[in-house]
PDB file of C-alpha atoms in Angstrom:
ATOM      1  CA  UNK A   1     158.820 143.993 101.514  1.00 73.00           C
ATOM      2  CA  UNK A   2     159.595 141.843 104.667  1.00 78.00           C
ATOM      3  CA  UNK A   3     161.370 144.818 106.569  1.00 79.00           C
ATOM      4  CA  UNK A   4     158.385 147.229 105.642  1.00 79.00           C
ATOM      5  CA  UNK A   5     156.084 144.314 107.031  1.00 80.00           C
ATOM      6  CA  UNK A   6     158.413 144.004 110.182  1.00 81.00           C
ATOM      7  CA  UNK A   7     158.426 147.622 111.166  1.00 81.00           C
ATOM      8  CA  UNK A   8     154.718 148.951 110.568  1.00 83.00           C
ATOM      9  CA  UNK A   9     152.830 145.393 111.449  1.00 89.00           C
ATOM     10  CA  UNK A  10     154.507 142.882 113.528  1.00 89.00           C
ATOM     11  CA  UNK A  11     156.546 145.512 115.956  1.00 91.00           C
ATOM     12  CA  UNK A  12     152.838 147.453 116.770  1.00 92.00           C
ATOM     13  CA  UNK A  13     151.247 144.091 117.402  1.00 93.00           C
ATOM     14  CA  UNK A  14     154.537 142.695 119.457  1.00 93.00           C
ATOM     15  CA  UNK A  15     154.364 146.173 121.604  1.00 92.00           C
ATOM     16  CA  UNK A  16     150.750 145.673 122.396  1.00 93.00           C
ATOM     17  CA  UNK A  17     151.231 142.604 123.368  1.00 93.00           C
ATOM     18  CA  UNK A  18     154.064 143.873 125.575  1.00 92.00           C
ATOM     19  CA  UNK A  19     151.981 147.104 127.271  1.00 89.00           C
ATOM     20  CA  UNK A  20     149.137 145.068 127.311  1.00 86.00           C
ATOM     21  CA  UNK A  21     150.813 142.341 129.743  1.00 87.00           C
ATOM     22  CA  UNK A  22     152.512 144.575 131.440  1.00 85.00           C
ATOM     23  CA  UNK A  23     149.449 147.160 132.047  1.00 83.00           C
ATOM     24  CA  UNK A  24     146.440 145.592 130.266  1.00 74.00           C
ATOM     25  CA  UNK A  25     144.752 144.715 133.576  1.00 80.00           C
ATOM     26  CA  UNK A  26     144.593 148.593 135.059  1.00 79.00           C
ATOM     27  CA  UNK A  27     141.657 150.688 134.911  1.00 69.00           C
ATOM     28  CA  UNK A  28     139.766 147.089 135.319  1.00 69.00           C
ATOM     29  CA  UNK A  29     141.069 146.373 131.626  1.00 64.00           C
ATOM     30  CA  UNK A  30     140.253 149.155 130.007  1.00 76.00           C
ATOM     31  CA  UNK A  31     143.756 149.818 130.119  1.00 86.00           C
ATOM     32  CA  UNK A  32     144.362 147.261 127.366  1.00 88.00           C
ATOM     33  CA  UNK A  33     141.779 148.492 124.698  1.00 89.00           C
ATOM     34  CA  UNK A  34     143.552 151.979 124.695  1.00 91.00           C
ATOM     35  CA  UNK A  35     146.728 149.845 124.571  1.00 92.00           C
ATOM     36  CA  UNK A  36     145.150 148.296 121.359  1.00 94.00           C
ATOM     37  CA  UNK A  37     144.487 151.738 119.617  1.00 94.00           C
ATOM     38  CA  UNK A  38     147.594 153.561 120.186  1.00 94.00           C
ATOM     39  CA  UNK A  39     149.860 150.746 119.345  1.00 95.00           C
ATOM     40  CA  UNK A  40     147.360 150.283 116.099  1.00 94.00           C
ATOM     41  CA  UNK A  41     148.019 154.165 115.908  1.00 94.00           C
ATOM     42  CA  UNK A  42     151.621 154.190 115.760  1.00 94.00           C
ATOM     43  CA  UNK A  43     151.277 150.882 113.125  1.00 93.00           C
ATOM     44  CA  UNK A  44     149.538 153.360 111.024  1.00 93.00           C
ATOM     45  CA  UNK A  45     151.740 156.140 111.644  1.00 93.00           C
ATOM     46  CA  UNK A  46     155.030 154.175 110.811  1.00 91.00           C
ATOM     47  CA  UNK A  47     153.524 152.744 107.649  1.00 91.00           C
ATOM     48  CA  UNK A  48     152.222 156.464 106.238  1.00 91.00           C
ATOM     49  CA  UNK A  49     155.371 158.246 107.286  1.00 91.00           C
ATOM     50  CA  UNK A  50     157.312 155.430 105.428  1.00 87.00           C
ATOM     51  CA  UNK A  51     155.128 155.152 102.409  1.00 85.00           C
ATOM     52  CA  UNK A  52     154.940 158.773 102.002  1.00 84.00           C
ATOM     53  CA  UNK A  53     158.884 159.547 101.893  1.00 84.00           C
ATOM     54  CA  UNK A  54     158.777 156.620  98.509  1.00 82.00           C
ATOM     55  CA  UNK A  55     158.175 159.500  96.548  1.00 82.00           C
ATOM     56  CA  UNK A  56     161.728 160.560  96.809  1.00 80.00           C
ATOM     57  CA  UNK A  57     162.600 157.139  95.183  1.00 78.00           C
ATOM     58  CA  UNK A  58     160.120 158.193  92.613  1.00 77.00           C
ATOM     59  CA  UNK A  59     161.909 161.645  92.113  1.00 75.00           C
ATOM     60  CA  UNK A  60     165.795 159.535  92.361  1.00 76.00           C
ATOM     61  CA  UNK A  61     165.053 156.848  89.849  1.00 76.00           C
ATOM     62  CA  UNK A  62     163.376 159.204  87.261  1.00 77.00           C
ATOM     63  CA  UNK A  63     159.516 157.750  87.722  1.00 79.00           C
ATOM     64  CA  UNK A  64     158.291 161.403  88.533  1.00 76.00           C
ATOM     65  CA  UNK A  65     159.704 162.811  85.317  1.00 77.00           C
ATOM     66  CA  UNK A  66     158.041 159.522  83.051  1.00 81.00           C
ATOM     67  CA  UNK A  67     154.623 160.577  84.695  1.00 79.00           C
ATOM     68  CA  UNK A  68     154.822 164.130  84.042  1.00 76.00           C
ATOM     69  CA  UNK A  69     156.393 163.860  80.247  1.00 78.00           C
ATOM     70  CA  UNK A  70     153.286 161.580  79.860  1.00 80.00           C
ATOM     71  CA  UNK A  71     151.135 163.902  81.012  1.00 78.00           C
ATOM     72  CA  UNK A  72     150.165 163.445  84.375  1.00 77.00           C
ATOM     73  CA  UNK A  73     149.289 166.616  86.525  1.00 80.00           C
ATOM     74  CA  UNK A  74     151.201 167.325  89.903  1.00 77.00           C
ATOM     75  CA  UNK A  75     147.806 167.270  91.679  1.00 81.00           C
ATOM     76  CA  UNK A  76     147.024 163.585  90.152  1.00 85.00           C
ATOM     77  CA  UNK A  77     150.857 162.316  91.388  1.00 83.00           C
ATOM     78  CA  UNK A  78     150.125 163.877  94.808  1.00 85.00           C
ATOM     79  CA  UNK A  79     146.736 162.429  94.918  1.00 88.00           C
ATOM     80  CA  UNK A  80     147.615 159.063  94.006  1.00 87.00           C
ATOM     81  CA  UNK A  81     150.562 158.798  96.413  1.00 87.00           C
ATOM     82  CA  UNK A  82     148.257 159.336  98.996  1.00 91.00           C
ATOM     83  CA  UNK A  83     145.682 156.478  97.967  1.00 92.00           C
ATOM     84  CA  UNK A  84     148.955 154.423  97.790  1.00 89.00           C
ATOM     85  CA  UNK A  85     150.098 155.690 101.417  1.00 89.00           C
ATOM     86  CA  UNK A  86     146.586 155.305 103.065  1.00 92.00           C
ATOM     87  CA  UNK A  87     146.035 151.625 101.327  1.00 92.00           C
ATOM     88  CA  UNK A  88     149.547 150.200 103.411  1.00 90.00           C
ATOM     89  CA  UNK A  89     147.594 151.497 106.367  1.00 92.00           C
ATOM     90  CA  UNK A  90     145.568 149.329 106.684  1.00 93.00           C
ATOM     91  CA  UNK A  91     147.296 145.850 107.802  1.00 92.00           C
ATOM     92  CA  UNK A  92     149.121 147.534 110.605  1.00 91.00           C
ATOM     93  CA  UNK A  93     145.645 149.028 112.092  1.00 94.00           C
ATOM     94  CA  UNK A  94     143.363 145.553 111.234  1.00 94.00           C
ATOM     95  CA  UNK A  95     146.706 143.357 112.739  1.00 94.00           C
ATOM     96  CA  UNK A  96     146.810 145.171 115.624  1.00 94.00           C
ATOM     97  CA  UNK A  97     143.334 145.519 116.317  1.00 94.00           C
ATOM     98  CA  UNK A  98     142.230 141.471 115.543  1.00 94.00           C
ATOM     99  CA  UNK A  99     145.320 140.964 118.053  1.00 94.00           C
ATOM    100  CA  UNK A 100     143.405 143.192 120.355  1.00 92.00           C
ATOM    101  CA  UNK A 101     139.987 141.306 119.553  1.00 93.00           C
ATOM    102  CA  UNK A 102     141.518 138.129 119.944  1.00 92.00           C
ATOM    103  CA  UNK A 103     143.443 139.043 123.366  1.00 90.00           C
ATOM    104  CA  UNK A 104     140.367 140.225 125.861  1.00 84.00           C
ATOM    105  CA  UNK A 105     139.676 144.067 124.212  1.00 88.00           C
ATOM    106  CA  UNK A 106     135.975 144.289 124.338  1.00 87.00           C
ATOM    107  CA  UNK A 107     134.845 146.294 122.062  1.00 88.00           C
ATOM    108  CA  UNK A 108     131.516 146.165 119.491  1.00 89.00           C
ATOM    109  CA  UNK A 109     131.753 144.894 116.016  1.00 90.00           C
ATOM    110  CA  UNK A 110     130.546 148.059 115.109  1.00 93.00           C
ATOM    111  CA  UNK A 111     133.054 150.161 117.554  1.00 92.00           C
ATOM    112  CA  UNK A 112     135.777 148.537 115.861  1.00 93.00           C
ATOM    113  CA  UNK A 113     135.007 149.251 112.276  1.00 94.00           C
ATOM    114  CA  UNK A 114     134.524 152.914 113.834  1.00 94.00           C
ATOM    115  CA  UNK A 115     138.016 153.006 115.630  1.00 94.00           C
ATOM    116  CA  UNK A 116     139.058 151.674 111.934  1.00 95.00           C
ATOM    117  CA  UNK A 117     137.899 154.033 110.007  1.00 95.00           C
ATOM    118  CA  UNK A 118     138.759 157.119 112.191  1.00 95.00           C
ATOM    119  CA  UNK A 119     142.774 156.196 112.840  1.00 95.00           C
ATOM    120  CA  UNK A 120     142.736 155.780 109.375  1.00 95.00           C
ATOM    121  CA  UNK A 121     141.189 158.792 108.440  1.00 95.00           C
ATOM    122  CA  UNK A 122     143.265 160.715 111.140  1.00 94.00           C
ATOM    123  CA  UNK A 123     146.209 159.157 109.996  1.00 95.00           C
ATOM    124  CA  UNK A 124     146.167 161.540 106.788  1.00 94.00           C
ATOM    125  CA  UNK A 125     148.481 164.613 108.188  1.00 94.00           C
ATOM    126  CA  UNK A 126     151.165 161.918 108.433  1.00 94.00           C
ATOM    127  CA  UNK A 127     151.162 160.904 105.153  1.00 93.00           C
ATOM    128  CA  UNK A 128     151.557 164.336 103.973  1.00 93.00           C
ATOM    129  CA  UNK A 129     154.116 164.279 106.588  1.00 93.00           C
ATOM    130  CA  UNK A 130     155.720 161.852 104.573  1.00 90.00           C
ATOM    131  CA  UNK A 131     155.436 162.948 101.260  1.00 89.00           C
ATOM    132  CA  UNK A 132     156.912 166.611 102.419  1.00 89.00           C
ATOM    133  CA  UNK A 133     159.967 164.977 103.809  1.00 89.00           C
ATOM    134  CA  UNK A 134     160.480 163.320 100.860  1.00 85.00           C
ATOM    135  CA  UNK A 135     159.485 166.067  98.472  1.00 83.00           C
ATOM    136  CA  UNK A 136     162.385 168.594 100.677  1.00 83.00           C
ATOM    137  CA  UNK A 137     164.844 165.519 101.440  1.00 82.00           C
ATOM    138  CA  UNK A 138     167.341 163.949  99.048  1.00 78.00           C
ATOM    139  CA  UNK A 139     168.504 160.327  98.900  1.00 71.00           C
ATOM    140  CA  UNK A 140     168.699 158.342 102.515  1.00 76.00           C
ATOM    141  CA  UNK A 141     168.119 162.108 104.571  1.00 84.00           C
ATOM    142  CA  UNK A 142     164.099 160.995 103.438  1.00 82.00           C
ATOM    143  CA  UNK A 143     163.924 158.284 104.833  1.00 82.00           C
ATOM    144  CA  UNK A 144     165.857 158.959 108.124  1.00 88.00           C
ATOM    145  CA  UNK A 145     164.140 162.277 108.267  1.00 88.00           C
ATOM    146  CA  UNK A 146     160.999 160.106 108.522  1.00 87.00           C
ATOM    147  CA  UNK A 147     162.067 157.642 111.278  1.00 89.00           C
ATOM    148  CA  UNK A 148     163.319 160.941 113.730  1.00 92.00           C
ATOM    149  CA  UNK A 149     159.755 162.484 112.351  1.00 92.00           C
ATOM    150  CA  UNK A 150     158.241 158.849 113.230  1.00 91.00           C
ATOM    151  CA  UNK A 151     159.655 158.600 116.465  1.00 92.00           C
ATOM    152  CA  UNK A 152     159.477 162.037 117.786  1.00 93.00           C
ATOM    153  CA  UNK A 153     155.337 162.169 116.860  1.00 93.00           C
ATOM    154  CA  UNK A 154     155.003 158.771 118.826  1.00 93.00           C
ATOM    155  CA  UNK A 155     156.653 160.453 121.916  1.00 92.00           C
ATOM    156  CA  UNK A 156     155.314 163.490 121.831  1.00 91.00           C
ATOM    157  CA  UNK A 157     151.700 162.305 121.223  1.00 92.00           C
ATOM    158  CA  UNK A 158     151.711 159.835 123.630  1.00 90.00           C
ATOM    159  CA  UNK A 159     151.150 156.377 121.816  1.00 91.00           C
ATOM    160  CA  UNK A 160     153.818 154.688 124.073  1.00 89.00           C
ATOM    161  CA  UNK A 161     153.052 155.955 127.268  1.00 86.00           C
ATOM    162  CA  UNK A 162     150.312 158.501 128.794  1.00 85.00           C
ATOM    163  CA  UNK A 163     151.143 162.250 128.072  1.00 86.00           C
ATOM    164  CA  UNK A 164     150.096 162.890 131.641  1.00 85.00           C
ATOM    165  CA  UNK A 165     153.409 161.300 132.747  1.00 84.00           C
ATOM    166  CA  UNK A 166     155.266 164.061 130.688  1.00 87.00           C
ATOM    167  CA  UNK A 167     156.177 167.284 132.045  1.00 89.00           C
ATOM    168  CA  UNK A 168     153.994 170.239 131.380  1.00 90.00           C
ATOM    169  CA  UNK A 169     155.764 171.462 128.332  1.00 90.00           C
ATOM    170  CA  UNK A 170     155.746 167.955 126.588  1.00 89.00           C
ATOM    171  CA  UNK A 171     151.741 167.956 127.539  1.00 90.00           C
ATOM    172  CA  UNK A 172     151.736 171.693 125.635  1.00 91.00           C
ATOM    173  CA  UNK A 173     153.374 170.279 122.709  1.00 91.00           C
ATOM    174  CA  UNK A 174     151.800 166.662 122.797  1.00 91.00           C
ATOM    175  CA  UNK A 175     148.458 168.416 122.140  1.00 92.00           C
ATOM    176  CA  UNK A 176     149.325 170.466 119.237  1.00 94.00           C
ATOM    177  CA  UNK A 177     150.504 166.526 117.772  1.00 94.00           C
ATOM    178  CA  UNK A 178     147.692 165.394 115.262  1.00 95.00           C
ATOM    179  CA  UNK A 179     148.907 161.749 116.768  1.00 94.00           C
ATOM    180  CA  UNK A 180     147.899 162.620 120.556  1.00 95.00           C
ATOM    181  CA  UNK A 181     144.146 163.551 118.910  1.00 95.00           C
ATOM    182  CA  UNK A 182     144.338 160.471 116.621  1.00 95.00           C
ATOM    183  CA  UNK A 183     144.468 158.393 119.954  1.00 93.00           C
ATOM    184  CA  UNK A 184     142.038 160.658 121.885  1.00 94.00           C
ATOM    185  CA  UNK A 185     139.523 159.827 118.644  1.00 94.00           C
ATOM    186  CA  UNK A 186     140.215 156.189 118.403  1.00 93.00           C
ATOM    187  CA  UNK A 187     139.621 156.014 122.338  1.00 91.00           C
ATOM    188  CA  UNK A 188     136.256 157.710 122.022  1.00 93.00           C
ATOM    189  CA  UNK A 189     135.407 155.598 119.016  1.00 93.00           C
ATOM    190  CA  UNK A 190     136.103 152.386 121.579  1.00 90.00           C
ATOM    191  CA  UNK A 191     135.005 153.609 125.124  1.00 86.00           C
ATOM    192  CA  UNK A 192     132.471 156.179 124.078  1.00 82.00           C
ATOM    193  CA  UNK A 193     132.153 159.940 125.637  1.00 82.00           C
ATOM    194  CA  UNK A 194     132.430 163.486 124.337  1.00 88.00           C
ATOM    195  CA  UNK A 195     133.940 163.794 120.903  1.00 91.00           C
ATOM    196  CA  UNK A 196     137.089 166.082 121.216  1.00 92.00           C
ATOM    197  CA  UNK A 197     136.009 168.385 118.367  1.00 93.00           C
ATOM    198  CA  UNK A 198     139.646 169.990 119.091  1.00 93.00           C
ATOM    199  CA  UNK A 199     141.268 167.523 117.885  1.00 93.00           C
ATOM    200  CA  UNK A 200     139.411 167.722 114.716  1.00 95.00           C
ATOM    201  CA  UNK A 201     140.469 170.614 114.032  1.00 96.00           C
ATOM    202  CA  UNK A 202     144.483 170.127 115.308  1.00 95.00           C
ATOM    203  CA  UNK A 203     144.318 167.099 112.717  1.00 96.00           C
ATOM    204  CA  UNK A 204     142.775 169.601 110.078  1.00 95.00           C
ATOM    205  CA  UNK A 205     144.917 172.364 110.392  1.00 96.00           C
ATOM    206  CA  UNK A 206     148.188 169.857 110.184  1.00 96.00           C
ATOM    207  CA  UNK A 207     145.811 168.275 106.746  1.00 95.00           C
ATOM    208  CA  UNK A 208     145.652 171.865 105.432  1.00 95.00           C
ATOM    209  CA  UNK A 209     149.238 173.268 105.618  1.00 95.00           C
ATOM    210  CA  UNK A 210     151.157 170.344 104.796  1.00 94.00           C
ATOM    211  CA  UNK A 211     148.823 169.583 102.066  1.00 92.00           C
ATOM    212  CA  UNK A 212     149.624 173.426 100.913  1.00 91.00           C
ATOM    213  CA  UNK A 213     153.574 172.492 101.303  1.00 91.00           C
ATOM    214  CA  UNK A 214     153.651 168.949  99.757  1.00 88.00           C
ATOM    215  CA  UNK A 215     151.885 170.990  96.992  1.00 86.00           C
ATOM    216  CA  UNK A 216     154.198 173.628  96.485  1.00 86.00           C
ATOM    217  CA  UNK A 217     157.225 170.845  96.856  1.00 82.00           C
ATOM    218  CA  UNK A 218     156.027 169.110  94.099  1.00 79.00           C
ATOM    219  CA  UNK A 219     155.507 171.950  91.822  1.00 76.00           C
ATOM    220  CA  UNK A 220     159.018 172.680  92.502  1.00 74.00           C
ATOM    221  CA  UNK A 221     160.121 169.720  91.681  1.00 67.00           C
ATOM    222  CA  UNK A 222     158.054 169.803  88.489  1.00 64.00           C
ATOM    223  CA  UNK A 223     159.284 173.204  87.240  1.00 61.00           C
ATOM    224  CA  UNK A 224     162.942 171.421  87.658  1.00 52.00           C
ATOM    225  CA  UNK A 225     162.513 168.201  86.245  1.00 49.00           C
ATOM    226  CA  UNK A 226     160.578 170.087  82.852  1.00 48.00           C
ATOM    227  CA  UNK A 227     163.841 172.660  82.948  1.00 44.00           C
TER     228      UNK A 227
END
């Protein structure tokens, strides 16, 4: 899917490589390895959002209702979007991050496969974020639904620019974002320091309730497709 490809890997890895010439050199360079994990951040975020509202294509061309006349559970269909979700992860956070490697980000072999493994594991609310606006959404409302969700979570969380350069409220707001404490925990992950244990438990509040409503969407769904 050459668009999918465009949006989630080569425009993160084309906007660090814009940020990072434009503002890669402050903080004596450090500026450029949290360049590297918020643009890999928002890779993620674009491709889980995305692949997470494709279960409304399931519900539209009639997939959903083959799996469940077959037999398959609502709790196996949620479960196994969400292996499908996190798996397109991936390629937007390695791209950016070998970019990174490749472009002066210093950073440990073992650092890296750290800052990996935690965007990736933070990067679960959004999927659920996803699969919620897909589950409540009809037809192309999903899938824009996602991009305003997309964008506004970005913003918000600070993966294009500092959240310090927001006003107060936006700083209120950014920190309630499980993206603002996926970036907080890929930038510990890189340059070390305290881990922000609040942000563990934003990102696992977010996991909890919208794993509750993408739960309770799907059993809807269920009970209509088996009326």
């Amino acid at each position: 899917n050459v668009p999918f490809t465009v949006f989630t890997v080569a425009m993160p890895v084309g906007m660090y490589l814009l940020f990072g010439m434009m503002f890669g050199q402050e903080g004596g360079g450090d500026a450029r390895g949290m360049i590297m994990v918020n643009m890999a951040a928002y890779g993620g975020l674009g491709a889980a959002v995305t692949a997470g509202t494709q279960i409304q294509e399931d519900q539209r061309s009639g997939f959903l209702r083959q799996l469940i006349v077959a037999g398959l559970s609502p709790r196996s269909f949620l479960a196994g979007s969400i292996v499908a979700a996190s798996a397109v992860i991936i390629p937007a956070l390695l791209a950016v991050g070998v970019v990174g490697i490749l472009t002066g980000v210093e950073v440990g072999a073992g650092a890296f496969l750290a800052t990996i493994v935690v965007l990736w594991l933070g990067l679960l609310p959004t999927i659920l974020i996803g699969i919620a606006l897909g589950m409540l959404l009809k037809g192309g409302a999903a899938m824009a639904g996602g991009v305003i969700t997309m964008m506004a979570m970005a913003i918000f969380g600070g993966l294009w620019m500092p959240l310090e350069a927001f006003p107060t409220w936006m700083q209120q707001l950014g920190q309630a974002m499980p993206t603002y404490w996926i970036s907080q925990l890929g930038q510990w992950t890189t340059q070390g320091g305290e881990l922000p244990v609040t942000g563990l438990a934003v990102i696992g509040a977010w996991t909890l309730v919208l794993g509750v409503l993408c739960a309770l969407s799907l059993r809807r769904a269920v009970g209509l497709k088996r009326r």
